[in-house]
Short mmCIF file of C-alpha atoms and ligand atoms in Angstrom, two decimals:
data_model
loop_
_atom_site.label_atom_id
_atom_site.label_comp_id
_atom_site.label_asym_id
_atom_site.label_seq_id
_atom_site.Cartn_x
_atom_site.Cartn_y
_atom_site.Cartn_z
CA MET C 698 32.32 65.77 -112.76
CA ILE C 699 31.92 62.29 -110.98
CA GLU C 700 35.19 62.55 -109.42
CA THR C 701 34.40 66.07 -108.23
CA ILE C 702 31.30 64.81 -106.65
CA LYS C 703 33.14 61.86 -104.94
CA ILE C 704 35.77 64.31 -103.46
CA LEU C 705 33.27 66.86 -102.36
CA THR C 706 30.93 64.46 -100.76
CA GLU C 707 33.48 62.32 -99.09
CA SER C 708 35.02 65.39 -97.52
CA PHE C 709 34.36 66.41 -93.86
CA GLY C 710 32.16 69.48 -93.38
CA PRO C 711 29.34 69.46 -90.88
CA SER C 712 27.76 73.01 -90.27
CA GLY C 713 30.22 75.23 -88.59
CA ARG C 714 33.18 73.17 -89.47
CA GLU C 715 33.17 73.98 -93.27
CA SER C 716 36.90 74.88 -93.56
CA LYS C 717 38.03 71.73 -95.23
CA VAL C 718 35.43 71.68 -97.81
CA ARG C 719 36.08 75.51 -98.49
CA GLU C 720 39.91 74.90 -98.93
CA ILE C 721 39.03 72.21 -101.64
CA LEU C 722 36.59 74.14 -103.43
CA ILE C 723 38.98 77.05 -103.56
CA GLU C 724 41.57 74.82 -105.14
CA MET C 725 38.73 73.57 -107.65
CA ILE C 726 37.45 76.99 -108.86
CA LYS C 727 40.34 79.46 -108.31
CA ASP C 728 41.73 78.94 -111.98
CA HIS C 729 38.33 79.21 -113.46
CA VAL C 730 37.03 82.51 -111.99
CA ASP C 731 37.84 86.12 -112.13
CA GLY C 732 38.23 86.43 -108.52
CA TYR C 733 36.98 85.08 -105.13
CA GLU C 734 36.81 86.00 -101.45
CA VAL C 735 35.85 84.35 -98.12
CA ASP C 736 33.40 86.68 -96.05
CA LYS C 737 33.75 87.32 -92.51
CA VAL C 738 31.51 84.45 -91.53
CA GLY C 739 33.08 81.93 -94.00
CA ASN C 740 30.90 81.96 -97.11
CA LEU C 741 33.02 81.54 -100.29
CA ILE C 742 32.17 83.63 -103.02
CA ALA C 743 33.49 83.91 -106.54
CA TRP C 744 32.49 85.89 -109.71
CA LYS C 745 33.13 85.68 -113.41
CA GLY C 746 32.35 87.90 -116.16
CA ASN C 747 31.65 91.78 -116.19
CA VAL C 748 28.65 92.92 -118.14
CA GLY C 749 24.92 92.82 -117.42
CA LYS C 750 22.80 92.14 -114.37
CA PRO C 751 24.51 89.79 -112.14
CA VAL C 752 22.97 86.68 -110.71
CA VAL C 753 24.23 84.69 -107.73
CA PHE C 754 24.10 80.84 -107.45
CA VAL C 755 24.36 79.53 -104.21
CA ALA C 756 25.01 75.99 -103.00
CA HIS C 757 25.71 75.13 -99.35
CA MET C 758 28.87 73.78 -98.17
CA ASP C 759 27.92 72.28 -94.88
CA GLU C 760 26.29 68.87 -94.10
CA ILE C 761 24.36 67.54 -91.19
CA GLY C 762 26.26 65.87 -88.38
CA ILE C 763 26.64 65.47 -84.72
CA VAL C 764 28.63 67.19 -81.79
CA VAL C 765 29.78 65.45 -78.63
CA THR C 766 28.21 66.90 -75.73
CA ASN C 767 29.79 65.03 -72.55
CA GLU C 768 31.14 61.87 -71.52
CA ILE C 769 29.14 59.25 -69.90
CA ARG C 770 32.10 57.00 -68.95
CA GLY C 771 35.39 55.96 -70.67
CA GLY C 772 34.85 55.79 -74.34
CA PHE C 773 31.05 56.52 -74.43
CA TYR C 774 29.68 60.00 -75.28
CA ARG C 775 26.38 61.85 -75.36
CA ILE C 776 25.83 63.49 -78.66
CA GLU C 777 23.64 66.31 -80.06
CA PRO C 778 22.49 66.52 -83.80
CA VAL C 779 23.96 69.22 -86.00
CA GLY C 780 21.06 70.05 -88.46
CA GLY C 781 18.22 67.59 -89.28
CA VAL C 782 19.40 64.23 -88.04
CA SER C 783 16.75 61.67 -86.98
CA PRO C 784 17.81 59.79 -83.94
CA TYR C 785 16.46 56.61 -85.94
CA THR C 786 19.08 57.33 -88.73
CA ALA C 787 21.69 57.94 -86.30
CA LEU C 788 21.32 54.80 -84.36
CA ASN C 789 23.96 52.10 -85.27
CA ARG C 790 25.67 54.49 -87.80
CA ARG C 791 29.42 54.67 -88.01
CA TYR C 792 30.62 58.32 -87.53
CA VAL C 793 33.95 59.88 -88.06
CA LEU C 794 34.92 62.75 -86.03
CA GLU C 795 37.11 65.80 -86.82
CA ASP C 796 40.01 64.38 -84.94
CA GLY C 797 39.94 61.18 -87.17
CA THR C 798 38.08 59.00 -84.28
CA VAL C 799 35.52 56.74 -85.43
CA GLY C 800 32.66 55.79 -83.40
CA VAL C 801 29.38 53.86 -83.69
CA VAL C 802 26.12 55.10 -82.25
CA GLY C 803 24.21 52.68 -79.85
CA MET C 804 21.15 52.85 -77.86
CA GLU C 805 20.69 52.43 -74.01
CA THR C 806 18.43 49.47 -73.39
CA GLU C 807 18.17 47.76 -69.96
CA THR C 808 14.83 46.11 -70.35
CA VAL C 809 12.80 44.96 -73.30
CA GLN C 810 10.25 47.54 -72.23
CA ASP C 811 12.94 50.26 -72.79
CA ALA C 812 13.73 48.83 -76.25
CA LYS C 813 9.98 48.86 -77.23
CA LYS C 814 9.60 52.62 -75.87
CA ASN C 815 12.83 53.76 -77.53
CA MET C 816 11.82 52.08 -80.96
CA THR C 817 8.48 53.90 -80.88
CA ASN C 818 9.78 57.28 -79.68
CA LEU C 819 13.55 57.33 -80.09
CA SER C 820 15.29 60.56 -78.73
CA PHE C 821 19.08 61.48 -78.62
CA ASP C 822 18.65 61.16 -74.79
CA ALA C 823 18.76 57.40 -75.28
CA LEU C 824 21.78 57.23 -77.80
CA TYR C 825 25.53 57.21 -76.93
CA LEU C 826 28.48 57.38 -79.22
CA ASP C 827 31.05 54.32 -78.59
CA THR C 828 34.56 55.27 -79.56
CA PHE C 829 35.99 52.06 -78.41
CA GLY C 830 37.73 53.55 -75.38
CA LYS C 831 39.32 56.45 -77.34
CA ARG C 832 39.06 59.77 -75.49
CA VAL C 833 37.54 62.56 -77.46
CA ASP C 834 37.14 66.30 -76.68
CA ILE C 835 33.71 67.67 -75.80
CA SER C 836 32.48 69.75 -78.76
CA THR C 837 34.24 67.54 -81.31
CA PHE C 838 31.93 67.40 -84.41
CA GLY C 839 31.46 64.30 -86.54
CA VAL C 840 29.76 63.26 -89.84
CA TYR C 841 28.46 59.84 -91.29
CA ASP C 842 31.53 57.45 -92.10
CA SER C 843 30.33 56.84 -95.58
CA TYR C 844 31.94 56.46 -99.01
CA PHE C 845 30.91 57.47 -102.56
CA TYR C 846 29.40 54.57 -104.74
CA GLN C 847 28.29 54.64 -108.29
CA ASN C 848 25.89 52.17 -109.90
CA GLY C 849 25.19 53.08 -113.37
CA ASP C 850 23.24 56.29 -113.51
CA PHE C 851 22.86 56.22 -109.66
CA LEU C 852 25.42 58.17 -107.49
CA VAL C 853 25.31 57.22 -103.74
CA SER C 854 27.12 59.21 -100.94
CA LYS C 855 26.61 61.08 -97.94
CA ALA C 856 26.39 64.95 -98.21
CA MET C 857 24.96 64.94 -101.72
CA ASP C 858 23.04 67.52 -99.75
CA ASP C 859 24.52 69.86 -100.73
CA ARG C 860 27.93 68.88 -102.13
CA VAL C 861 26.42 67.74 -105.37
CA SER C 862 25.30 71.18 -105.91
CA CYS C 863 28.64 72.58 -105.19
CA ALA C 864 29.96 70.11 -107.74
CA VAL C 865 27.41 71.65 -110.13
CA LEU C 866 28.69 75.20 -109.49
CA VAL C 867 32.45 74.04 -109.98
CA GLU C 868 31.58 72.35 -113.34
CA MET C 869 29.56 75.42 -114.28
CA VAL C 870 32.64 77.78 -114.03
CA ARG C 871 35.06 75.27 -115.56
CA ARG C 872 32.69 75.08 -118.54
CA LEU C 873 31.57 78.56 -118.82
CA LYS C 874 34.54 80.23 -120.56
CA GLU C 875 34.32 84.03 -120.99
CA PRO C 876 30.61 84.50 -120.12
CA LYS C 877 29.25 87.89 -121.40
CA ARG C 878 26.95 88.17 -118.23
CA LYS C 879 28.44 88.52 -114.87
CA PHE C 880 27.58 85.95 -112.23
CA TYR C 881 28.51 85.02 -108.96
CA ILE C 882 28.83 81.52 -107.37
CA ALA C 883 28.63 81.20 -103.68
CA PHE C 884 29.29 78.42 -101.26
CA SER C 885 27.27 79.10 -97.98
CA ILE C 886 27.99 78.03 -94.40
CA GLN C 887 25.38 76.58 -91.77
CA GLU C 888 22.37 76.16 -94.13
CA GLU C 889 21.54 73.08 -92.34
CA VAL C 890 21.05 74.80 -88.88
CA GLY C 891 18.89 77.58 -90.48
CA LEU C 892 20.15 79.32 -93.51
CA VAL C 893 22.76 81.18 -91.56
CA GLY C 894 25.34 81.89 -94.33
CA SER C 895 23.03 82.87 -96.85
CA SER C 896 21.37 85.44 -94.60
CA VAL C 897 24.40 87.63 -95.21
CA LEU C 898 26.25 86.53 -98.11
CA ALA C 899 24.50 88.73 -100.72
CA TYR C 900 24.65 91.86 -98.81
CA PRO C 901 27.57 93.30 -100.52
CA LEU C 902 27.11 91.85 -104.03
CA ASP C 903 25.40 93.90 -106.72
CA VAL C 904 23.06 91.21 -107.62
CA GLN C 905 19.47 91.40 -109.18
CA GLU C 906 18.60 87.76 -108.72
CA ALA C 907 19.61 84.77 -106.53
CA ILE C 908 19.24 81.06 -107.31
CA ALA C 909 19.79 78.45 -104.67
CA ILE C 910 20.89 74.85 -105.84
CA ASP C 911 19.97 72.20 -103.44
CA VAL C 912 18.46 68.70 -103.19
CA THR C 913 14.94 67.84 -102.96
CA ASP C 914 12.91 64.77 -102.04
CA SER C 915 12.47 62.19 -104.91
CA ALA C 916 9.28 60.35 -104.60
CA ASP C 917 9.99 57.36 -106.76
CA SER C 918 10.52 54.63 -104.30
CA PRO C 919 7.72 52.35 -103.05
CA LYS C 920 5.01 54.20 -101.11
CA SER C 921 7.20 57.40 -101.23
CA PHE C 922 5.57 60.83 -100.50
CA LYS C 923 2.40 60.69 -102.63
CA ARG C 924 2.10 64.44 -102.76
CA HIS C 925 5.52 64.86 -104.44
CA PRO C 926 5.90 64.74 -107.99
CA MET C 927 9.77 64.97 -108.32
CA VAL C 928 11.62 61.89 -109.53
CA ILE C 929 15.16 60.85 -110.40
CA GLY C 930 15.89 60.95 -113.98
CA LYS C 931 13.55 63.57 -115.27
CA GLY C 932 15.88 66.57 -115.10
CA PRO C 933 16.63 69.45 -112.58
CA ALA C 934 13.49 70.42 -110.62
CA ILE C 935 12.60 73.98 -110.81
CA LYS C 936 11.06 74.76 -107.54
CA ILE C 937 7.78 76.47 -107.33
CA LYS C 938 7.65 76.27 -103.53
CA ASP C 939 8.49 74.64 -100.15
CA ARG C 940 7.69 75.38 -96.54
CA TYR C 941 9.97 78.42 -96.31
CA SER C 942 9.82 80.30 -99.69
CA ILE C 943 8.06 80.62 -103.04
CA SER C 944 10.32 81.01 -105.91
CA ASP C 945 10.18 84.38 -107.80
CA LYS C 946 7.79 83.70 -110.79
CA ARG C 947 9.85 85.51 -113.30
CA ILE C 948 12.93 83.60 -112.49
CA VAL C 949 10.82 80.33 -112.60
CA ASP C 950 9.41 81.54 -116.13
CA LYS C 951 13.05 82.37 -117.42
CA LEU C 952 14.21 78.84 -116.18
CA ILE C 953 11.48 77.21 -117.96
CA LYS C 954 11.90 79.02 -121.24
CA VAL C 955 15.76 78.43 -121.20
CA ALA C 956 15.13 74.70 -120.57
CA GLU C 957 12.48 74.41 -123.28
CA ASP C 958 14.52 76.50 -125.78
CA LYS C 959 17.64 74.30 -125.29
CA GLY C 960 15.81 71.03 -124.90
CA ILE C 961 17.08 70.43 -121.41
CA PRO C 962 14.79 68.02 -119.41
CA TYR C 963 13.22 69.66 -116.35
CA GLN C 964 10.47 69.00 -113.86
CA LEU C 965 8.48 71.28 -111.47
CA GLU C 966 8.83 71.02 -107.73
CA VAL C 967 6.25 71.66 -104.97
CA LEU C 968 7.87 70.39 -101.80
CA THR C 969 5.57 70.03 -98.88
CA PHE C 970 8.27 70.56 -96.40
CA GLY C 971 11.84 72.08 -96.15
CA GLY C 972 13.51 75.19 -97.23
CA THR C 973 16.69 76.35 -99.00
CA ASP C 974 19.16 79.32 -98.91
CA ALA C 975 16.54 80.97 -101.41
CA ALA C 976 14.34 81.84 -98.42
CA ALA C 977 17.12 83.79 -96.87
CA LEU C 978 18.47 85.41 -100.19
CA MET C 979 14.95 86.77 -100.75
CA ARG C 980 15.07 88.56 -97.47
CA THR C 981 18.53 90.30 -97.93
CA ARG C 982 18.70 93.95 -97.93
CA GLU C 983 15.72 95.61 -99.85
CA GLY C 984 15.04 91.83 -101.12
CA ILE C 985 16.56 90.01 -103.96
CA PRO C 986 14.08 87.95 -106.06
CA SER C 987 15.11 84.38 -105.71
CA ALA C 988 14.38 80.87 -106.67
CA THR C 989 15.62 77.34 -106.28
CA VAL C 990 16.77 74.54 -108.70
CA SER C 991 16.74 71.17 -107.07
CA ILE C 992 18.25 67.76 -107.75
CA PRO C 993 15.85 65.03 -106.96
CA THR C 994 17.38 62.79 -104.28
CA ARG C 995 16.46 59.77 -102.33
CA TYR C 996 17.14 59.15 -98.60
CA ILE C 997 18.02 62.79 -97.87
CA HIS C 998 19.89 63.21 -94.46
CA THR C 999 21.09 59.65 -94.46
CA PRO C 1000 24.74 58.09 -95.21
CA ASN C 1001 23.28 57.14 -98.74
CA GLU C 1002 21.88 60.12 -100.46
CA VAL C 1003 20.99 59.04 -103.97
CA VAL C 1004 21.02 61.26 -107.10
CA GLY C 1005 20.85 60.62 -110.82
CA LYS C 1006 23.96 61.39 -112.94
CA ASP C 1007 22.06 62.77 -115.80
CA ASP C 1008 20.02 65.25 -113.47
CA VAL C 1009 23.22 66.56 -112.23
CA GLU C 1010 24.55 66.98 -115.79
CA ASN C 1011 21.46 68.47 -116.85
CA THR C 1012 21.53 71.03 -113.73
CA VAL C 1013 25.01 72.18 -115.22
CA ARG C 1014 23.59 72.77 -118.53
CA LEU C 1015 20.46 74.60 -117.23
CA LEU C 1016 22.60 77.08 -115.27
CA ILE C 1017 25.09 77.54 -118.05
CA GLU C 1018 22.25 78.33 -120.47
CA TYR C 1019 20.54 80.51 -117.99
CA VAL C 1020 23.69 82.75 -117.76
CA ARG C 1021 24.01 82.88 -121.47
CA ALA C 1022 20.19 83.65 -122.20
CA VAL C 1023 20.48 87.24 -121.07
CO1 CO R 928 19.72 69.30 -95.81
ZN1 ZN R 929 20.42 71.10 -98.58
#
């Protein structure tokens, strides 16, 4: 599974430009599912099994990024964030664009006063992308130029949000041979710009429940978010609430029961900000009871998102046992 995570996180797929990731995912799952389709907006949906009340597990394919807006002068471009990119995180980062161009983000600074002002209140207005003289087209998308790294139980890469969950779903269908209960796995587009793909993906599905799989803030570094209990290494986090949704209590209770029955470590999550595809799935049609299972992650939305190998493994186990339990 480590190799799957490496391939998926290193591939290029900012919101609205998910096609490469989708192609890779199709190759990874096609021999392990009963069927799949790509819907009109680009969500990838696959299914397996044929009995029972179906559930859909959703992970988003897209990652945060940037898009080139206009040229300042030869080889220097203005950029706009795609999804939640802090200008402080973008500054001095190396980016790779969809045409293969590599560039570095710099900051305009004519005076010491400018520098002070920018460092206390940085905005994309003061940033530019330096492509070292190479011409790029306006509207070209880019992502962090970052590579997968493993140190013991810690896995580090860009786009763990949310390709690590895509890898969980791939691993799930590879391992879950001939399940009794029917289930769907879905890979959504444009989560990072407002839960776009998940707002429509479940409309045509005969599902009774939806579970989003995503990353969550892990508060286990010095002076990390003090009202967050989630930590790396204690298992998948069963979400109680975040800013945009409250998980369906019946699904939460079932997830907890499955984890306890099978001896799978888990933790409970109350996130004081953020949201997942569950918020959109819950609002589908007449309403689909929804919940989220999260993977605790440090440095979310940076080139070095960190997850724990055991947490990923235990997330796969939890979802497999959840399907088997009904
Ligand atoms: Co995100
Ligand atoms: Zn995410």
